[in-house]
């Protein structure tokens, strides 16, 4: 099963995705962490996420960019947290956002279950600099392709999962 989880910042999507992964069968649970840790706020966010999943028996793989390089064993149950950071890292830290979708397709074939988390960053109505506009275009395209790849797309609103595509998995 492939699931794309989306929602606004702080809506509970990561917590819901972690609960989903914990409810799925599979012995080899992998958490692919894409966040670059560069300030006190990001250190706190990483610590909070690690504490949330402390008892969930995840193996964490740090993969800020080049997702294809992550060594994921065949048949794993994988949580990819998240596409927003991965796209930003590829675009603004010397990577290539064009390699994300092929890596997602390969990962999906390799995994028993794949849960991808992304973020709805498109609704604020602010006019950004061209580099940020290009980032938003790239992220929108990758999100759309990830949604096509997914069996189920879930939007989390105030910690409530709403099924947008497919059937809502039981958590």
PDB file of C-alpha atoms in Angstrom:
ATOM      1  CA  UNK A   1       0.000   0.000   0.000  1.00  0.00           C
ATOM      2  CA  UNK A   2       1.185   3.488  -0.878  1.00  0.00           C
ATOM      3  CA  UNK A   3      -0.275   6.442   1.025  1.00  0.00           C
ATOM      4  CA  UNK A   4       0.312  10.176   0.583  1.00  0.00           C
ATOM      5  CA  UNK A   5      -0.505  12.222   3.687  1.00  0.00           C
ATOM      6  CA  UNK A   6      -0.910  15.982   3.353  1.00  0.00           C
ATOM      7  CA  UNK A   7      -2.166  18.893   5.427  1.00  0.00           C
ATOM      8  CA  UNK A   8      -1.224  22.261   6.819  1.00  0.00           C
ATOM      9  CA  UNK A   9       1.606  22.963   9.219  1.00  0.00           C
ATOM     10  CA  UNK A  10       0.981  21.554  12.700  1.00  0.00           C
ATOM     11  CA  UNK A  11      -2.251  19.773  11.674  1.00  0.00           C
ATOM     12  CA  UNK A  12      -1.270  16.349  13.025  1.00  0.00           C
ATOM     13  CA  UNK A  13      -0.288  14.723   9.722  1.00  0.00           C
ATOM     14  CA  UNK A  14       3.046  13.366  11.002  1.00  0.00           C
ATOM     15  CA  UNK A  15       1.443  11.872  14.102  1.00  0.00           C
ATOM     16  CA  UNK A  16      -1.294  10.288  11.988  1.00  0.00           C
ATOM     17  CA  UNK A  17       1.256   8.910   9.485  1.00  0.00           C
ATOM     18  CA  UNK A  18       3.316   7.421  12.333  1.00  0.00           C
ATOM     19  CA  UNK A  19       0.202   5.754  13.782  1.00  0.00           C
ATOM     20  CA  UNK A  20      -0.635   4.396  10.339  1.00  0.00           C
ATOM     21  CA  UNK A  21       2.844   2.916   9.905  1.00  0.00           C
ATOM     22  CA  UNK A  22       2.685   1.386  13.394  1.00  0.00           C
ATOM     23  CA  UNK A  23      -0.654  -0.272  12.520  1.00  0.00           C
ATOM     24  CA  UNK A  24       0.620  -1.858   9.283  1.00  0.00           C
ATOM     25  CA  UNK A  25       2.079  -5.359   9.219  1.00  0.00           C
ATOM     26  CA  UNK A  26       5.802  -5.535   8.707  1.00  0.00           C
ATOM     27  CA  UNK A  27       8.895  -6.233  10.723  1.00  0.00           C
ATOM     28  CA  UNK A  28      11.235  -3.728   9.135  1.00  0.00           C
ATOM     29  CA  UNK A  29       9.964  -0.192   9.803  1.00  0.00           C
ATOM     30  CA  UNK A  30      12.096   2.545   8.279  1.00  0.00           C
ATOM     31  CA  UNK A  31      11.751   6.284   8.946  1.00  0.00           C
ATOM     32  CA  UNK A  32      13.403   8.355   6.214  1.00  0.00           C
ATOM     33  CA  UNK A  33      14.151  11.773   7.741  1.00  0.00           C
ATOM     34  CA  UNK A  34      14.727  14.540   5.200  1.00  0.00           C
ATOM     35  CA  UNK A  35      15.026  17.607   7.418  1.00  0.00           C
ATOM     36  CA  UNK A  36      18.294  19.520   7.457  1.00  0.00           C
ATOM     37  CA  UNK A  37      19.089  20.483  11.030  1.00  0.00           C
ATOM     38  CA  UNK A  38      20.442  24.016  10.925  1.00  0.00           C
ATOM     39  CA  UNK A  39      19.078  25.990  13.902  1.00  0.00           C
ATOM     40  CA  UNK A  40      17.595  25.629  17.397  1.00  0.00           C
ATOM     41  CA  UNK A  41      14.042  25.354  16.087  1.00  0.00           C
ATOM     42  CA  UNK A  42      14.931  22.461  13.782  1.00  0.00           C
ATOM     43  CA  UNK A  43      16.833  20.723  16.611  1.00  0.00           C
ATOM     44  CA  UNK A  44      13.677  20.960  18.761  1.00  0.00           C
ATOM     45  CA  UNK A  45      11.468  19.714  15.926  1.00  0.00           C
ATOM     46  CA  UNK A  46      13.703  16.684  15.314  1.00  0.00           C
ATOM     47  CA  UNK A  47      13.775  15.923  19.052  1.00  0.00           C
ATOM     48  CA  UNK A  48       9.961  16.126  19.211  1.00  0.00           C
ATOM     49  CA  UNK A  49       9.572  13.785  16.242  1.00  0.00           C
ATOM     50  CA  UNK A  50      12.090  11.297  17.668  1.00  0.00           C
ATOM     51  CA  UNK A  51      10.261  11.302  21.015  1.00  0.00           C
ATOM     52  CA  UNK A  52       6.930  10.726  19.229  1.00  0.00           C
ATOM     53  CA  UNK A  53       8.226   7.605  17.519  1.00  0.00           C
ATOM     54  CA  UNK A  54      10.543   6.356  20.278  1.00  0.00           C
ATOM     55  CA  UNK A  55       8.507   3.212  20.988  1.00  0.00           C
ATOM     56  CA  UNK A  56       7.532   2.461  17.396  1.00  0.00           C
ATOM     57  CA  UNK A  57      10.563   0.346  16.485  1.00  0.00           C
ATOM     58  CA  UNK A  58      11.726   2.501  13.565  1.00  0.00           C
ATOM     59  CA  UNK A  59      15.146   2.421  12.014  1.00  0.00           C
ATOM     60  CA  UNK A  60      15.875   6.040  11.085  1.00  0.00           C
ATOM     61  CA  UNK A  61      17.729   6.846   7.893  1.00  0.00           C
ATOM     62  CA  UNK A  62      18.830  10.461   7.464  1.00  0.00           C
ATOM     63  CA  UNK A  63      18.413  11.381   3.806  1.00  0.00           C
ATOM     64  CA  UNK A  64      18.338  15.123   3.180  1.00  0.00           C
ATOM     65  CA  UNK A  65      18.611  14.669  -0.593  1.00  0.00           C
ATOM     66  CA  UNK A  66      19.228  12.022  -3.249  1.00  0.00           C
ATOM     67  CA  UNK A  67      16.491   9.696  -2.008  1.00  0.00           C
ATOM     68  CA  UNK A  68      17.685   6.968  -4.381  1.00  0.00           C
ATOM     69  CA  UNK A  69      20.850   6.654  -2.276  1.00  0.00           C
ATOM     70  CA  UNK A  70      18.894   5.557   0.828  1.00  0.00           C
ATOM     71  CA  UNK A  71      19.624   1.899   1.493  1.00  0.00           C
ATOM     72  CA  UNK A  72      16.119   0.508   2.045  1.00  0.00           C
ATOM     73  CA  UNK A  73      15.783  -3.274   2.428  1.00  0.00           C
ATOM     74  CA  UNK A  74      13.296  -4.979   0.118  1.00  0.00           C
ATOM     75  CA  UNK A  75       9.838  -5.412   1.659  1.00  0.00           C
ATOM     76  CA  UNK A  76      10.237  -2.668   4.269  1.00  0.00           C
ATOM     77  CA  UNK A  77       7.444  -0.547   5.692  1.00  0.00           C
ATOM     78  CA  UNK A  78       8.648   3.014   5.112  1.00  0.00           C
ATOM     79  CA  UNK A  79       7.616   6.447   6.342  1.00  0.00           C
ATOM     80  CA  UNK A  80       9.107   9.263   4.235  1.00  0.00           C
ATOM     81  CA  UNK A  81       9.037  12.484   6.291  1.00  0.00           C
ATOM     82  CA  UNK A  82       8.764  14.658   4.213  1.00  0.00           C
ATOM     83  CA  UNK A  83       8.572  15.711   0.571  1.00  0.00           C
ATOM     84  CA  UNK A  84       8.563  19.423   1.429  1.00  0.00           C
ATOM     85  CA  UNK A  85      12.035  19.263   2.961  1.00  0.00           C
ATOM     86  CA  UNK A  86      13.326  16.879   0.300  1.00  0.00           C
ATOM     87  CA  UNK A  87      12.316  19.226  -2.526  1.00  0.00           C
ATOM     88  CA  UNK A  88      13.793  22.263  -0.758  1.00  0.00           C
ATOM     89  CA  UNK A  89      17.042  20.432  -0.028  1.00  0.00           C
ATOM     90  CA  UNK A  90      17.388  19.297  -3.632  1.00  0.00           C
ATOM     91  CA  UNK A  91      16.633  22.738  -5.050  1.00  0.00           C
ATOM     92  CA  UNK A  92      18.575  24.944  -2.647  1.00  0.00           C
ATOM     93  CA  UNK A  93      21.457  22.725  -1.481  1.00  0.00           C
ATOM     94  CA  UNK A  94      23.077  21.664  -4.721  1.00  0.00           C
ATOM     95  CA  UNK A  95      20.834  18.719  -5.589  1.00  0.00           C
ATOM     96  CA  UNK A  96      18.385  17.948  -8.363  1.00  0.00           C
ATOM     97  CA  UNK A  97      14.624  17.919  -7.720  1.00  0.00           C
ATOM     98  CA  UNK A  98      14.196  15.995 -10.991  1.00  0.00           C
ATOM     99  CA  UNK A  99      15.456  12.838  -9.348  1.00  0.00           C
ATOM    100  CA  UNK A 100      12.766  12.761  -6.628  1.00  0.00           C
ATOM    101  CA  UNK A 101       9.859  11.191  -8.548  1.00  0.00           C
ATOM    102  CA  UNK A 102      11.959   8.394 -10.116  1.00  0.00           C
ATOM    103  CA  UNK A 103      13.312   7.647  -6.625  1.00  0.00           C
ATOM    104  CA  UNK A 104       9.744   7.562  -5.228  1.00  0.00           C
ATOM    105  CA  UNK A 105       8.690   5.147  -7.985  1.00  0.00           C
ATOM    106  CA  UNK A 106      11.632   2.860  -7.233  1.00  0.00           C
ATOM    107  CA  UNK A 107      11.020   3.066  -3.492  1.00  0.00           C
ATOM    108  CA  UNK A 108       7.316   2.246  -3.955  1.00  0.00           C
ATOM    109  CA  UNK A 109       8.193  -0.927  -5.871  1.00  0.00           C
ATOM    110  CA  UNK A 110      10.681  -1.948  -3.203  1.00  0.00           C
ATOM    111  CA  UNK A 111       8.499  -1.343  -0.132  1.00  0.00           C
ATOM    112  CA  UNK A 112       5.781  -3.491   1.341  1.00  0.00           C
ATOM    113  CA  UNK A 113       4.161  -0.241   2.459  1.00  0.00           C
ATOM    114  CA  UNK A 114       5.177   3.353   1.754  1.00  0.00           C
ATOM    115  CA  UNK A 115       3.707   6.369   3.545  1.00  0.00           C
ATOM    116  CA  UNK A 116       4.836   9.755   2.218  1.00  0.00           C
ATOM    117  CA  UNK A 117       4.186  12.969   4.123  1.00  0.00           C
ATOM    118  CA  UNK A 118       3.933  16.356   2.432  1.00  0.00           C
ATOM    119  CA  UNK A 119       2.601  19.757   3.378  1.00  0.00           C
ATOM    120  CA  UNK A 120      -0.040  22.077   1.974  1.00  0.00           C
ATOM    121  CA  UNK A 121       1.942  25.290   1.544  1.00  0.00           C
ATOM    122  CA  UNK A 122      -0.063  26.667  -1.362  1.00  0.00           C
ATOM    123  CA  UNK A 123      -2.963  28.563   0.205  1.00  0.00           C
ATOM    124  CA  UNK A 124      -1.493  31.659   1.840  1.00  0.00           C
ATOM    125  CA  UNK A 125      -1.917  33.976  -1.171  1.00  0.00           C
ATOM    126  CA  UNK A 126       1.467  35.638  -0.663  1.00  0.00           C
ATOM    127  CA  UNK A 127       3.515  36.723  -3.696  1.00  0.00           C
ATOM    128  CA  UNK A 128       6.990  35.286  -3.199  1.00  0.00           C
ATOM    129  CA  UNK A 129      10.344  35.790  -4.869  1.00  0.00           C
ATOM    130  CA  UNK A 130      10.820  33.876  -8.115  1.00  0.00           C
ATOM    131  CA  UNK A 131      13.028  31.213  -6.478  1.00  0.00           C
ATOM    132  CA  UNK A 132      10.287  30.466  -3.940  1.00  0.00           C
ATOM    133  CA  UNK A 133       7.643  30.440  -6.686  1.00  0.00           C
ATOM    134  CA  UNK A 134       9.744  27.887  -8.573  1.00  0.00           C
ATOM    135  CA  UNK A 135      10.045  25.802  -5.383  1.00  0.00           C
ATOM    136  CA  UNK A 136       6.242  25.866  -5.002  1.00  0.00           C
ATOM    137  CA  UNK A 137       5.808  24.826  -8.656  1.00  0.00           C
ATOM    138  CA  UNK A 138       8.245  21.947  -8.232  1.00  0.00           C
ATOM    139  CA  UNK A 139       6.625  20.826  -4.972  1.00  0.00           C
ATOM    140  CA  UNK A 140       3.134  20.979  -6.517  1.00  0.00           C
ATOM    141  CA  UNK A 141       4.282  18.840  -9.437  1.00  0.00           C
ATOM    142  CA  UNK A 142       5.991  16.294  -7.177  1.00  0.00           C
ATOM    143  CA  UNK A 143       2.973  16.184  -4.853  1.00  0.00           C
ATOM    144  CA  UNK A 144       0.690  15.560  -7.851  1.00  0.00           C
ATOM    145  CA  UNK A 145       2.925  12.749  -9.121  1.00  0.00           C
ATOM    146  CA  UNK A 146       3.146  11.243  -5.625  1.00  0.00           C
ATOM    147  CA  UNK A 147      -0.672  11.371  -5.408  1.00  0.00           C
ATOM    148  CA  UNK A 148      -0.926   9.517  -8.736  1.00  0.00           C
ATOM    149  CA  UNK A 149       1.476   6.889  -7.432  1.00  0.00           C
ATOM    150  CA  UNK A 150      -0.490   6.485  -4.184  1.00  0.00           C
ATOM    151  CA  UNK A 151      -3.313   4.029  -3.563  1.00  0.00           C
ATOM    152  CA  UNK A 152      -4.675   6.430  -0.972  1.00  0.00           C
ATOM    153  CA  UNK A 153      -4.329  10.185  -0.429  1.00  0.00           C
ATOM    154  CA  UNK A 154      -5.260  11.550   2.998  1.00  0.00           C
ATOM    155  CA  UNK A 155      -5.566  15.182   4.031  1.00  0.00           C
ATOM    156  CA  UNK A 156      -5.259  15.670   7.780  1.00  0.00           C
ATOM    157  CA  UNK A 157      -7.231  18.630   9.135  1.00  0.00           C
ATOM    158  CA  UNK A 158      -7.083  19.359  12.888  1.00  0.00           C
ATOM    159  CA  UNK A 159      -5.802  15.779  13.429  1.00  0.00           C
ATOM    160  CA  UNK A 160      -8.776  14.355  11.510  1.00  0.00           C
ATOM    161  CA  UNK A 161      -7.887  12.266   8.426  1.00  0.00           C
ATOM    162  CA  UNK A 162     -10.016  12.952   5.345  1.00  0.00           C
ATOM    163  CA  UNK A 163      -9.699  10.545   2.441  1.00  0.00           C
ATOM    164  CA  UNK A 164      -9.177  12.304  -0.889  1.00  0.00           C
ATOM    165  CA  UNK A 165      -8.333   9.211  -2.968  1.00  0.00           C
ATOM    166  CA  UNK A 166      -8.806   5.512  -2.390  1.00  0.00           C
ATOM    167  CA  UNK A 167      -9.921   4.040   0.929  1.00  0.00           C
ATOM    168  CA  UNK A 168      -8.871   5.418   4.297  1.00  0.00           C
ATOM    169  CA  UNK A 169      -6.608   2.888   6.032  1.00  0.00           C
ATOM    170  CA  UNK A 170      -7.663   1.852   9.529  1.00  0.00           C
ATOM    171  CA  UNK A 171      -5.419   3.366  12.179  1.00  0.00           C
TER     172      UNK A 171
END
